């Protein structure tokens, strides 16, 4: 159904945006897509036409427009489709593998085993690391990930992910119930993220990476930590200005990377009693009190990276 397109990321003619509305528009025929554009100045209004509000632009006011669902819209691809594209060689590619490699003064060196590597790589049950960065992945179709029996690292940075539920749908399809590393950095998240407050009983993650995510907040990161139980978090290069939150949840983080943000003070360590490593490098922090990092029942900090801050002494 076309209503399932609401919340999806798209690209067309060099512009990107998120679908806010699918349906009719008064005075016209057929179905329209109400899109809020990521490109500044691409839109013309805030989702209103003839005094009727069809949708609201959340990211930037007056940057929406209506378009038809035409063929040249790029909606991205599923995770399995991207995995096939990156890892499985077709017969034409196999024919193109070199039979010899130029060894310069040693002459030609016979190249063997490329076909065996390709066949092994095509069996996803062997795969432990799956890297699908920048492949326009928007999610996973139902029941398409059962073959990834031994996967422990999944990287989906720079794709078309906008909804937290999409992340959980992917994780819940993976057979082993745990990832050592999950990277979902630099995705166009739609805010606010609807993250359930209770832990996911089906799945857990060891190290979560959400770098280059300026639309996410520290509260989002805390909810993710509670939900997936990860012990390491990378949340750098995201224009983060504060780690203050109204939540009083104690997090089990042992390693926290917050480099290259806009923080002006140290995160409160009372909610991070197990934290051993903290990276706040390249933040405009100019002062840290000794008491805030002294070992106590609320602080087990062993390593503090303050390189590139404004701390003078």
Tab-separated table of N, CA and C in Angstrom, residues 121-282:
chain	number	residue	atom	x	y	z
A	121	UNK	N	32.037	-16.733	-0.439
A	121	UNK	CA	31.444	-15.464	-0.043
A	121	UNK	C	29.957	-15.418	-0.352
A	122	UNK	N	29.532	-16.161	-1.369
A	122	UNK	CA	28.124	-16.174	-1.747
A	122	UNK	C	27.257	-16.943	-0.764
A	123	UNK	N	27.874	-17.736	0.093
A	123	UNK	CA	27.130	-18.475	1.126
A	123	UNK	C	27.091	-17.614	2.380
A	124	UNK	N	25.969	-16.927	2.608
A	124	UNK	CA	25.866	-15.983	3.707
A	124	UNK	C	25.944	-16.648	5.083
A	125	UNK	N	25.779	-17.946	5.151
A	125	UNK	CA	25.862	-18.618	6.450
A	125	UNK	C	27.277	-18.557	7.021
A	126	UNK	N	28.303	-18.349	6.155
A	126	UNK	CA	29.679	-18.221	6.623
A	126	UNK	C	30.000	-16.802	7.078
A	127	UNK	N	29.211	-15.843	6.680
A	127	UNK	CA	29.580	-14.440	6.849
A	127	UNK	C	29.527	-14.020	8.307
A	128	UNK	N	30.613	-13.374	8.750
A	128	UNK	CA	30.685	-12.858	10.112
A	128	UNK	C	30.607	-11.338	10.152
A	129	UNK	N	31.093	-10.682	9.104
A	129	UNK	CA	31.083	-9.226	9.012
A	129	UNK	C	30.360	-8.821	7.742
A	130	UNK	N	29.333	-7.984	7.884
A	130	UNK	CA	28.540	-7.534	6.746
A	130	UNK	C	28.606	-6.010	6.679
A	131	UNK	N	29.298	-5.484	5.661
A	131	UNK	CA	29.453	-4.047	5.500
A	131	UNK	C	28.644	-3.540	4.325
A	132	UNK	N	27.598	-2.776	4.618
A	132	UNK	CA	26.690	-2.288	3.575
A	132	UNK	C	26.549	-0.773	3.643
A	133	UNK	N	27.648	-0.084	3.908
A	133	UNK	CA	27.607	1.374	3.992
A	133	UNK	C	27.307	1.988	2.630
A	134	UNK	N	26.521	3.066	2.650
A	134	UNK	CA	26.271	3.883	1.465
A	134	UNK	C	25.648	3.091	0.304
A	135	UNK	N	24.770	2.160	0.629
A	135	UNK	CA	24.118	1.369	-0.418
A	135	UNK	C	22.609	1.604	-0.465
A	136	UNK	N	22.140	2.677	0.149
A	136	UNK	CA	20.741	3.086	0.077
A	136	UNK	C	19.787	2.029	0.637
A	137	UNK	N	20.216	1.371	1.728
A	137	UNK	CA	19.376	0.367	2.386
A	137	UNK	C	18.309	1.075	3.216
A	138	UNK	N	17.053	0.719	2.991
A	138	UNK	CA	15.961	1.327	3.758
A	138	UNK	C	15.388	0.392	4.817
A	139	UNK	N	15.756	-0.894	4.768
A	139	UNK	CA	15.230	-1.864	5.726
A	139	UNK	C	15.389	-3.269	5.195
A	140	UNK	N	14.654	-4.185	5.784
A	140	UNK	CA	14.701	-5.587	5.371
A	140	UNK	C	13.288	-6.078	5.113
A	141	UNK	N	13.132	-6.851	4.041
A	141	UNK	CA	11.845	-7.497	3.776
A	141	UNK	C	11.642	-8.616	4.799
A	142	UNK	N	10.392	-9.031	5.031
A	142	UNK	CA	10.147	-10.090	6.019
A	142	UNK	C	10.893	-11.377	5.690
A	143	UNK	N	11.471	-11.978	6.696
A	143	UNK	CA	12.071	-13.317	6.602
A	143	UNK	C	13.174	-13.426	5.552
A	144	UNK	N	13.980	-12.365	5.377
A	144	UNK	CA	15.029	-12.442	4.362
A	144	UNK	C	16.436	-12.591	4.945
A	145	UNK	N	16.574	-12.626	6.277
A	145	UNK	CA	17.907	-12.616	6.869
A	145	UNK	C	18.253	-13.900	7.616
A	146	UNK	N	17.460	-14.946	7.435
A	146	UNK	CA	17.684	-16.187	8.187
A	146	UNK	C	19.001	-16.858	7.834
A	147	UNK	N	19.574	-16.555	6.666
A	147	UNK	CA	20.811	-17.213	6.242
A	147	UNK	C	22.043	-16.716	6.983
A	148	UNK	N	21.967	-15.555	7.642
A	148	UNK	CA	23.137	-14.968	8.292
A	148	UNK	C	23.326	-15.568	9.687
A	149	UNK	N	23.762	-16.817	9.715
A	149	UNK	CA	23.804	-17.572	10.965
A	149	UNK	C	24.927	-17.131	11.895
A	150	UNK	N	26.027	-16.646	11.339
A	150	UNK	CA	27.216	-16.356	12.152
A	150	UNK	C	27.595	-14.888	12.153
A	151	UNK	N	26.684	-14.031	11.785
A	151	UNK	CA	26.987	-12.611	11.690
A	151	UNK	C	27.229	-12.012	13.075
A	152	UNK	N	28.352	-11.280	13.232
A	152	UNK	CA	28.602	-10.602	14.505
A	152	UNK	C	28.835	-9.104	14.335
A	153	UNK	N	29.066	-8.632	13.106
A	153	UNK	CA	29.277	-7.204	12.859
A	153	UNK	C	28.443	-6.777	11.661
A	154	UNK	N	27.630	-5.734	11.863
A	154	UNK	CA	26.766	-5.228	10.803
A	154	UNK	C	26.937	-3.723	10.704
A	155	UNK	N	27.314	-3.247	9.514
A	155	UNK	CA	27.491	-1.813	9.300
A	155	UNK	C	26.507	-1.328	8.247
A	156	UNK	N	25.634	-0.402	8.662
A	156	UNK	CA	24.613	0.165	7.781
A	156	UNK	C	24.716	1.695	7.785
A	157	UNK	N	25.925	2.207	7.835
A	157	UNK	CA	26.129	3.657	7.891
A	157	UNK	C	25.812	4.308	6.546
A	158	UNK	N	25.247	5.514	6.622
A	158	UNK	CA	25.025	6.292	5.415
A	158	UNK	C	23.992	5.723	4.474
A	159	UNK	N	22.923	5.151	5.009
A	159	UNK	CA	21.878	4.564	4.177
A	159	UNK	C	20.584	5.375	4.259
A	160	UNK	N	19.447	4.706	4.048
A	160	UNK	CA	18.141	5.368	3.998
A	160	UNK	C	17.295	5.065	5.233
A	161	UNK	N	17.912	4.704	6.350
A	161	UNK	CA	17.156	4.357	7.552
A	161	UNK	C	16.596	5.616	8.204
A	162	UNK	N	15.302	5.601	8.512
A	162	UNK	CA	14.662	6.755	9.147
A	162	UNK	C	13.933	6.402	10.431
A	163	UNK	N	13.544	5.137	10.626
A	163	UNK	CA	12.714	4.743	11.758
A	163	UNK	C	13.436	3.734	12.648
A	164	UNK	N	13.301	3.868	13.973
A	164	UNK	CA	13.903	2.909	14.892
A	164	UNK	C	13.306	1.518	14.715
A	165	UNK	N	12.018	1.426	14.429
A	165	UNK	CA	11.391	0.121	14.263
A	165	UNK	C	12.047	-0.673	13.141
A	166	UNK	N	12.531	0.029	12.122
A	166	UNK	CA	13.235	-0.646	11.033
A	166	UNK	C	14.488	-1.335	11.556
A	167	UNK	N	15.218	-0.688	12.454
A	167	UNK	CA	16.422	-1.285	13.044
A	167	UNK	C	16.050	-2.553	13.805
A	168	UNK	N	15.006	-2.466	14.606
A	168	UNK	CA	14.611	-3.643	15.393
A	168	UNK	C	14.097	-4.767	14.501
A	169	UNK	N	13.411	-4.428	13.422
A	169	UNK	CA	12.946	-5.465	12.494
A	169	UNK	C	14.133	-6.216	11.901
A	170	UNK	N	15.218	-5.489	11.596
A	170	UNK	CA	16.422	-6.135	11.068
A	170	UNK	C	17.047	-7.036	12.133
A	171	UNK	N	17.235	-6.506	13.333
A	171	UNK	CA	17.887	-7.268	14.394
A	171	UNK	C	17.099	-8.518	14.766
A	172	UNK	N	15.790	-8.387	14.836
A	172	UNK	CA	14.965	-9.521	15.250
A	172	UNK	C	14.918	-10.639	14.217
A	173	UNK	N	15.343	-10.330	12.982
A	173	UNK	CA	15.419	-11.385	11.967
A	173	UNK	C	16.717	-12.173	12.035
A	174	UNK	N	17.753	-11.600	12.621
A	174	UNK	CA	19.039	-12.282	12.668
A	174	UNK	C	18.984	-13.446	13.654
A	175	UNK	N	19.473	-14.623	13.259
A	175	UNK	CA	19.240	-15.838	14.051
A	175	UNK	C	19.953	-15.884	15.399
A	176	UNK	N	21.159	-15.284	15.530
A	176	UNK	CA	21.931	-15.556	16.736
A	176	UNK	C	21.592	-14.673	17.930
A	177	UNK	N	20.769	-13.630	17.739
A	177	UNK	CA	20.306	-12.842	18.875
A	177	UNK	C	21.293	-11.844	19.436
A	178	UNK	N	22.479	-11.688	18.821
A	178	UNK	CA	23.474	-10.741	19.350
A	178	UNK	C	24.398	-10.292	18.232
A	179	UNK	N	24.757	-9.001	18.259
A	179	UNK	CA	25.807	-8.460	17.402
A	179	UNK	C	26.885	-7.857	18.296
A	180	UNK	N	28.130	-8.117	17.974
A	180	UNK	CA	29.199	-7.478	18.732
A	180	UNK	C	29.299	-5.997	18.365
A	181	UNK	N	29.014	-5.661	17.088
A	181	UNK	CA	29.066	-4.271	16.636
A	181	UNK	C	27.925	-3.991	15.667
A	182	UNK	N	27.237	-2.869	15.896
A	182	UNK	CA	26.211	-2.387	14.976
A	182	UNK	C	26.494	-0.924	14.679
A	183	UNK	N	26.680	-0.592	13.405
A	183	UNK	CA	26.954	0.779	12.992
A	183	UNK	C	25.788	1.295	12.154
A	184	UNK	N	25.042	2.257	12.711
A	184	UNK	CA	23.934	2.878	11.975
A	184	UNK	C	24.157	4.392	11.898
A	185	UNK	N	25.415	4.772	11.788
A	185	UNK	CA	25.775	6.183	11.710
A	185	UNK	C	25.264	6.828	10.429
A	186	UNK	N	25.127	8.158	10.489
A	186	UNK	CA	24.896	8.974	9.290
A	186	UNK	C	23.678	8.546	8.482
A	187	UNK	N	22.602	8.215	9.186
A	187	UNK	CA	21.331	7.937	8.512
A	187	UNK	C	20.366	9.102	8.752
A	188	UNK	N	19.407	9.320	7.869
A	188	UNK	CA	18.500	10.473	7.977
A	188	UNK	C	17.324	10.214	8.922
A	189	UNK	N	17.599	10.028	10.204
A	189	UNK	CA	16.576	9.645	11.177
A	189	UNK	C	15.448	10.669	11.241
A	190	UNK	N	14.227	10.140	11.302
A	190	UNK	CA	13.055	10.984	11.479
A	190	UNK	C	12.785	11.126	12.969
A	191	UNK	N	12.630	12.353	13.414
A	191	UNK	CA	12.482	12.595	14.839
A	191	UNK	C	11.043	12.934	15.196
A	192	UNK	N	10.603	12.584	16.414
A	192	UNK	CA	11.395	11.846	17.414
A	192	UNK	C	11.398	10.351	17.139
A	193	UNK	N	12.474	9.670	17.518
A	193	UNK	CA	12.538	8.224	17.372
A	193	UNK	C	11.667	7.571	18.442
A	194	UNK	N	10.873	6.621	18.027
A	194	UNK	CA	9.974	5.924	18.945
A	194	UNK	C	10.677	4.662	19.444
A	195	UNK	N	11.468	4.806	20.500
A	195	UNK	CA	12.245	3.693	21.043
A	195	UNK	C	11.568	3.168	22.300
A	196	UNK	N	11.156	1.914	22.326
A	196	UNK	CA	10.500	1.383	23.525
A	196	UNK	C	11.403	1.505	24.749
A	197	UNK	N	10.836	1.747	25.925
A	197	UNK	CA	11.652	1.998	27.124
A	197	UNK	C	12.227	0.748	27.766
A	198	UNK	N	11.675	-0.428	27.462
A	198	UNK	CA	12.135	-1.637	28.128
A	198	UNK	C	13.183	-2.363	27.269
A	199	UNK	N	14.047	-3.182	27.885
A	199	UNK	CA	15.060	-3.923	27.126
A	199	UNK	C	14.431	-4.878	26.117
A	200	UNK	N	15.119	-5.068	24.988
A	200	UNK	CA	14.704	-6.022	23.973
A	200	UNK	C	15.114	-7.416	24.438
A	201	UNK	N	14.131	-8.247	24.730
A	201	UNK	CA	14.424	-9.580	25.247
A	201	UNK	C	14.956	-10.509	24.162
A	202	UNK	N	14.775	-10.122	22.905
A	202	UNK	CA	15.167	-10.983	21.794
A	202	UNK	C	16.586	-10.727	21.306
A	203	UNK	N	17.098	-9.489	21.478
A	203	UNK	CA	18.347	-9.142	20.822
A	203	UNK	C	19.184	-8.195	21.685
A	204	UNK	N	20.514	-8.279	21.512
A	204	UNK	CA	21.421	-7.370	22.213
A	204	UNK	C	22.578	-7.001	21.297
A	205	UNK	N	23.250	-5.891	21.630
A	205	UNK	CA	24.380	-5.381	20.855
A	205	UNK	C	25.502	-5.055	21.830
A	206	UNK	N	26.763	-5.303	21.408
A	206	UNK	CA	27.901	-4.985	22.249
A	206	UNK	C	28.379	-3.550	22.091
A	207	UNK	N	28.604	-3.128	20.842
A	207	UNK	CA	29.111	-1.795	20.544
A	207	UNK	C	28.202	-1.141	19.518
A	208	UNK	N	27.629	-0.013	19.879
A	208	UNK	CA	26.722	0.733	19.003
A	208	UNK	C	27.424	1.985	18.485
A	209	UNK	N	27.318	2.221	17.172
A	209	UNK	CA	27.897	3.410	16.555
A	209	UNK	C	26.791	4.241	15.907
A	210	UNK	N	26.657	5.495	16.368
A	210	UNK	CA	25.673	6.416	15.793
A	210	UNK	C	26.356	7.756	15.494
A	211	UNK	N	27.567	7.691	14.978
A	211	UNK	CA	28.305	8.898	14.634
A	211	UNK	C	27.619	9.663	13.500
A	212	UNK	N	27.974	10.938	13.368
A	212	UNK	CA	27.424	11.765	12.288
A	212	UNK	C	25.894	11.711	12.250
A	213	UNK	N	25.282	11.888	13.406
A	213	UNK	CA	23.820	11.826	13.517
A	213	UNK	C	23.301	13.051	14.260
A	214	UNK	N	23.321	14.227	13.629
A	214	UNK	CA	22.944	15.465	14.329
A	214	UNK	C	21.473	15.536	14.730
A	215	UNK	N	20.627	14.708	14.139
A	215	UNK	CA	19.215	14.727	14.524
A	215	UNK	C	18.950	13.941	15.797
A	216	UNK	N	19.913	13.114	16.244
A	216	UNK	CA	19.738	12.334	17.468
A	216	UNK	C	20.162	13.140	18.690
A	217	UNK	N	19.553	12.828	19.826
A	217	UNK	CA	19.868	13.488	21.091
A	217	UNK	C	20.499	12.490	22.058
A	218	UNK	N	21.031	13.021	23.166
A	218	UNK	CA	21.566	12.146	24.199
A	218	UNK	C	20.466	11.256	24.782
A	219	UNK	N	19.252	11.785	24.880
A	219	UNK	CA	18.139	10.972	25.378
A	219	UNK	C	17.871	9.788	24.448
A	220	UNK	N	17.981	10.001	23.130
A	220	UNK	CA	17.832	8.899	22.179
A	220	UNK	C	18.901	7.836	22.424
A	221	UNK	N	20.133	8.283	22.601
A	221	UNK	CA	21.234	7.344	22.832
A	221	UNK	C	21.012	6.542	24.117
A	222	UNK	N	20.496	7.207	25.159
A	222	UNK	CA	20.218	6.507	26.423
A	222	UNK	C	19.139	5.451	26.241
A	223	UNK	N	18.098	5.794	25.504
A	223	UNK	CA	17.029	4.813	25.267
A	223	UNK	C	17.538	3.628	24.445
A	224	UNK	N	18.417	3.902	23.481
A	224	UNK	CA	19.009	2.806	22.706
A	224	UNK	C	19.834	1.900	23.615
A	225	UNK	N	20.594	2.507	24.536
A	225	UNK	CA	21.441	1.719	25.435
A	225	UNK	C	20.611	0.815	26.330
A	226	UNK	N	19.500	1.329	26.836
A	226	UNK	CA	18.611	0.512	27.657
A	226	UNK	C	17.980	-0.585	26.812
A	227	UNK	N	17.578	-0.235	25.624
A	227	UNK	CA	16.872	-1.185	24.749
A	227	UNK	C	17.759	-2.350	24.314
A	228	UNK	N	19.016	-2.055	23.925
A	228	UNK	CA	19.883	-3.077	23.344
A	228	UNK	C	21.016	-3.508	24.269
A	229	UNK	N	21.175	-2.846	25.411
A	229	UNK	CA	22.134	-3.289	26.409
A	229	UNK	C	23.593	-3.188	26.016
A	230	UNK	N	23.939	-2.275	25.090
A	230	UNK	CA	25.332	-2.231	24.662
A	230	UNK	C	26.221	-1.612	25.740
A	231	UNK	N	27.504	-2.027	25.715
A	231	UNK	CA	28.490	-1.567	26.690
A	231	UNK	C	29.395	-0.473	26.120
A	232	UNK	N	29.424	-0.326	24.801
A	232	UNK	CA	30.241	0.700	24.161
A	232	UNK	C	29.370	1.514	23.209
A	233	UNK	N	29.561	2.842	23.217
A	233	UNK	CA	28.788	3.733	22.366
A	233	UNK	C	29.703	4.757	21.713
A	234	UNK	N	29.583	4.905	20.394
A	234	UNK	CA	30.259	5.963	19.651
A	234	UNK	C	29.213	6.933	19.137
A	235	UNK	N	29.296	8.190	19.608
A	235	UNK	CA	28.310	9.216	19.254
A	235	UNK	C	29.071	10.516	18.979
A	236	UNK	N	29.998	10.457	18.043
A	236	UNK	CA	30.816	11.610	17.714
A	236	UNK	C	30.354	12.312	16.458
A	237	UNK	N	30.934	13.509	16.226
A	237	UNK	CA	30.659	14.279	15.000
A	237	UNK	C	29.155	14.494	14.787
A	238	UNK	N	28.413	14.783	15.850
A	238	UNK	CA	26.949	14.857	15.758
A	238	UNK	C	26.364	16.164	16.282
A	239	UNK	N	27.200	17.178	16.483
A	239	UNK	CA	26.746	18.496	16.943
A	239	UNK	C	26.022	18.420	18.284
A	240	UNK	N	26.364	17.421	19.086
A	240	UNK	CA	25.732	17.232	20.398
A	240	UNK	C	26.158	18.355	21.338
A	241	UNK	N	25.178	19.055	21.923
A	241	UNK	CA	25.490	20.207	22.777
A	241	UNK	C	25.327	19.895	24.261
A	242	UNK	N	24.630	18.828	24.597
A	242	UNK	CA	24.427	18.507	26.007
A	242	UNK	C	24.205	17.020	26.196
A	243	UNK	N	24.599	16.534	27.363
A	243	UNK	CA	24.267	15.169	27.769
A	243	UNK	C	23.322	15.187	28.954
A	244	UNK	N	22.704	16.345	29.198
A	244	UNK	CA	21.690	16.436	30.248
A	244	UNK	C	20.420	15.735	29.790
A	245	UNK	N	19.737	15.093	30.707
A	245	UNK	CA	18.482	14.418	30.396
A	245	UNK	C	17.638	14.346	31.657
A	246	UNK	N	16.342	14.332	31.467
A	246	UNK	CA	15.437	14.205	32.615
A	246	UNK	C	15.368	12.772	33.116
A	247	UNK	N	15.824	11.828	32.276
A	247	UNK	CA	15.798	10.421	32.688
A	247	UNK	C	16.858	10.160	33.751
A	248	UNK	N	16.548	9.293	34.678
A	248	UNK	CA	17.483	8.951	35.758
A	248	UNK	C	17.981	7.516	35.620
A	249	UNK	N	17.833	6.939	34.433
A	249	UNK	CA	18.230	5.556	34.213
A	249	UNK	C	19.746	5.403	34.301
A	250	UNK	N	20.193	4.381	35.023
A	250	UNK	CA	21.613	4.068	35.103
A	250	UNK	C	21.990	3.200	33.912
A	251	UNK	N	23.009	3.621	33.176
A	251	UNK	CA	23.429	2.903	31.985
A	251	UNK	C	24.632	2.019	32.294
A	252	UNK	N	24.721	0.900	31.573
A	252	UNK	CA	25.810	-0.059	31.799
A	252	UNK	C	26.993	0.189	30.880
A	253	UNK	N	27.110	1.394	30.331
A	253	UNK	CA	28.200	1.697	29.404
A	253	UNK	C	29.557	1.601	30.106
A	254	UNK	N	30.522	0.970	29.417
A	254	UNK	CA	31.896	0.911	29.889
A	254	UNK	C	32.818	1.778	29.034
A	255	UNK	N	32.387	2.094	27.823
A	255	UNK	CA	33.199	2.880	26.896
A	255	UNK	C	32.294	3.860	26.160
A	256	UNK	N	32.683	5.149	26.147
A	256	UNK	CA	31.837	6.185	25.550
A	256	UNK	C	32.703	7.151	24.738
A	257	UNK	N	32.386	7.258	23.453
A	257	UNK	CA	33.106	8.148	22.541
A	257	UNK	C	32.180	9.303	22.150
A	258	UNK	N	32.550	10.518	22.549
A	258	UNK	CA	31.755	11.713	22.252
A	258	UNK	C	32.615	12.785	21.573
A	259	UNK	N	33.609	12.371	20.834
A	259	UNK	CA	34.544	13.313	20.233
A	259	UNK	C	33.890	14.165	19.132
A	260	UNK	N	34.462	15.363	18.942
A	260	UNK	CA	34.041	16.271	17.865
A	260	UNK	C	32.553	16.619	17.948
A	261	UNK	N	32.101	16.969	19.147
A	261	UNK	CA	30.755	17.503	19.330
A	261	UNK	C	30.853	18.948	19.810
A	262	UNK	N	29.798	19.450	20.451
A	262	UNK	CA	29.768	20.829	20.932
A	262	UNK	C	29.516	20.869	22.444
A	263	UNK	N	30.027	19.872	23.150
A	263	UNK	CA	29.817	19.785	24.594
A	263	UNK	C	30.669	20.814	25.322
A	264	UNK	N	30.084	21.436	26.343
A	264	UNK	CA	30.809	22.423	27.144
A	264	UNK	C	31.063	21.946	28.566
A	265	UNK	N	30.563	20.769	28.900
A	265	UNK	CA	30.843	20.211	30.225
A	265	UNK	C	30.867	18.695	30.157
A	266	UNK	N	31.492	18.118	31.150
A	266	UNK	CA	31.644	16.672	31.232
A	266	UNK	C	30.282	16.004	31.446
A	267	UNK	N	30.022	14.872	30.786
A	267	UNK	CA	28.790	14.135	31.089
A	267	UNK	C	28.746	13.724	32.553
A	268	UNK	N	27.559	13.688	33.121
A	268	UNK	CA	27.412	13.250	34.503
A	268	UNK	C	27.760	11.769	34.613
A	269	UNK	N	28.672	11.452	35.503
A	269	UNK	CA	29.122	10.069	35.643
A	269	UNK	C	28.280	9.283	36.641
A	270	UNK	N	27.361	9.951	37.325
A	270	UNK	CA	26.522	9.240	38.289
A	270	UNK	C	25.616	8.227	37.607
A	271	UNK	N	25.203	8.523	36.370
A	271	UNK	CA	24.364	7.585	35.626
A	271	UNK	C	25.198	6.593	34.822
A	272	UNK	N	26.530	6.709	34.951
A	272	UNK	CA	27.444	5.832	34.208
A	272	UNK	C	28.436	5.187	35.173
A	273	UNK	N	27.960	4.451	36.156
A	273	UNK	CA	28.835	3.945	37.225
A	273	UNK	C	29.856	2.919	36.762
A	274	UNK	N	29.659	2.315	35.572
A	274	UNK	CA	30.598	1.300	35.084
A	274	UNK	C	31.537	1.839	34.017
A	275	UNK	N	31.449	3.142	33.728
A	275	UNK	CA	32.239	3.718	32.651
A	275	UNK	C	33.727	3.710	32.992
A	276	UNK	N	34.542	3.157	32.069
A	276	UNK	CA	35.992	3.091	32.252
A	276	UNK	C	36.738	3.980	31.259
A	277	UNK	N	36.160	4.192	30.076
A	277	UNK	CA	36.834	4.977	29.046
A	277	UNK	C	35.881	6.049	28.539
A	278	UNK	N	36.333	7.304	28.548
A	278	UNK	CA	35.527	8.420	28.069
A	278	UNK	C	36.363	9.296	27.148
A	279	UNK	N	35.882	9.492	25.921
A	279	UNK	CA	36.555	10.336	24.937
A	279	UNK	C	35.694	11.571	24.691
A	280	UNK	N	36.171	12.731	25.164
A	280	UNK	CA	35.491	14.000	24.901
A	280	UNK	C	36.408	14.934	24.118
A	281	UNK	N	37.317	14.359	23.352
A	281	UNK	CA	38.271	15.158	22.592
A	281	UNK	C	37.567	16.042	21.572
A	282	UNK	N	38.200	17.172	21.289
A	282	UNK	CA	37.698	18.124	20.283
A	282	UNK	C	36.284	18.607	20.589
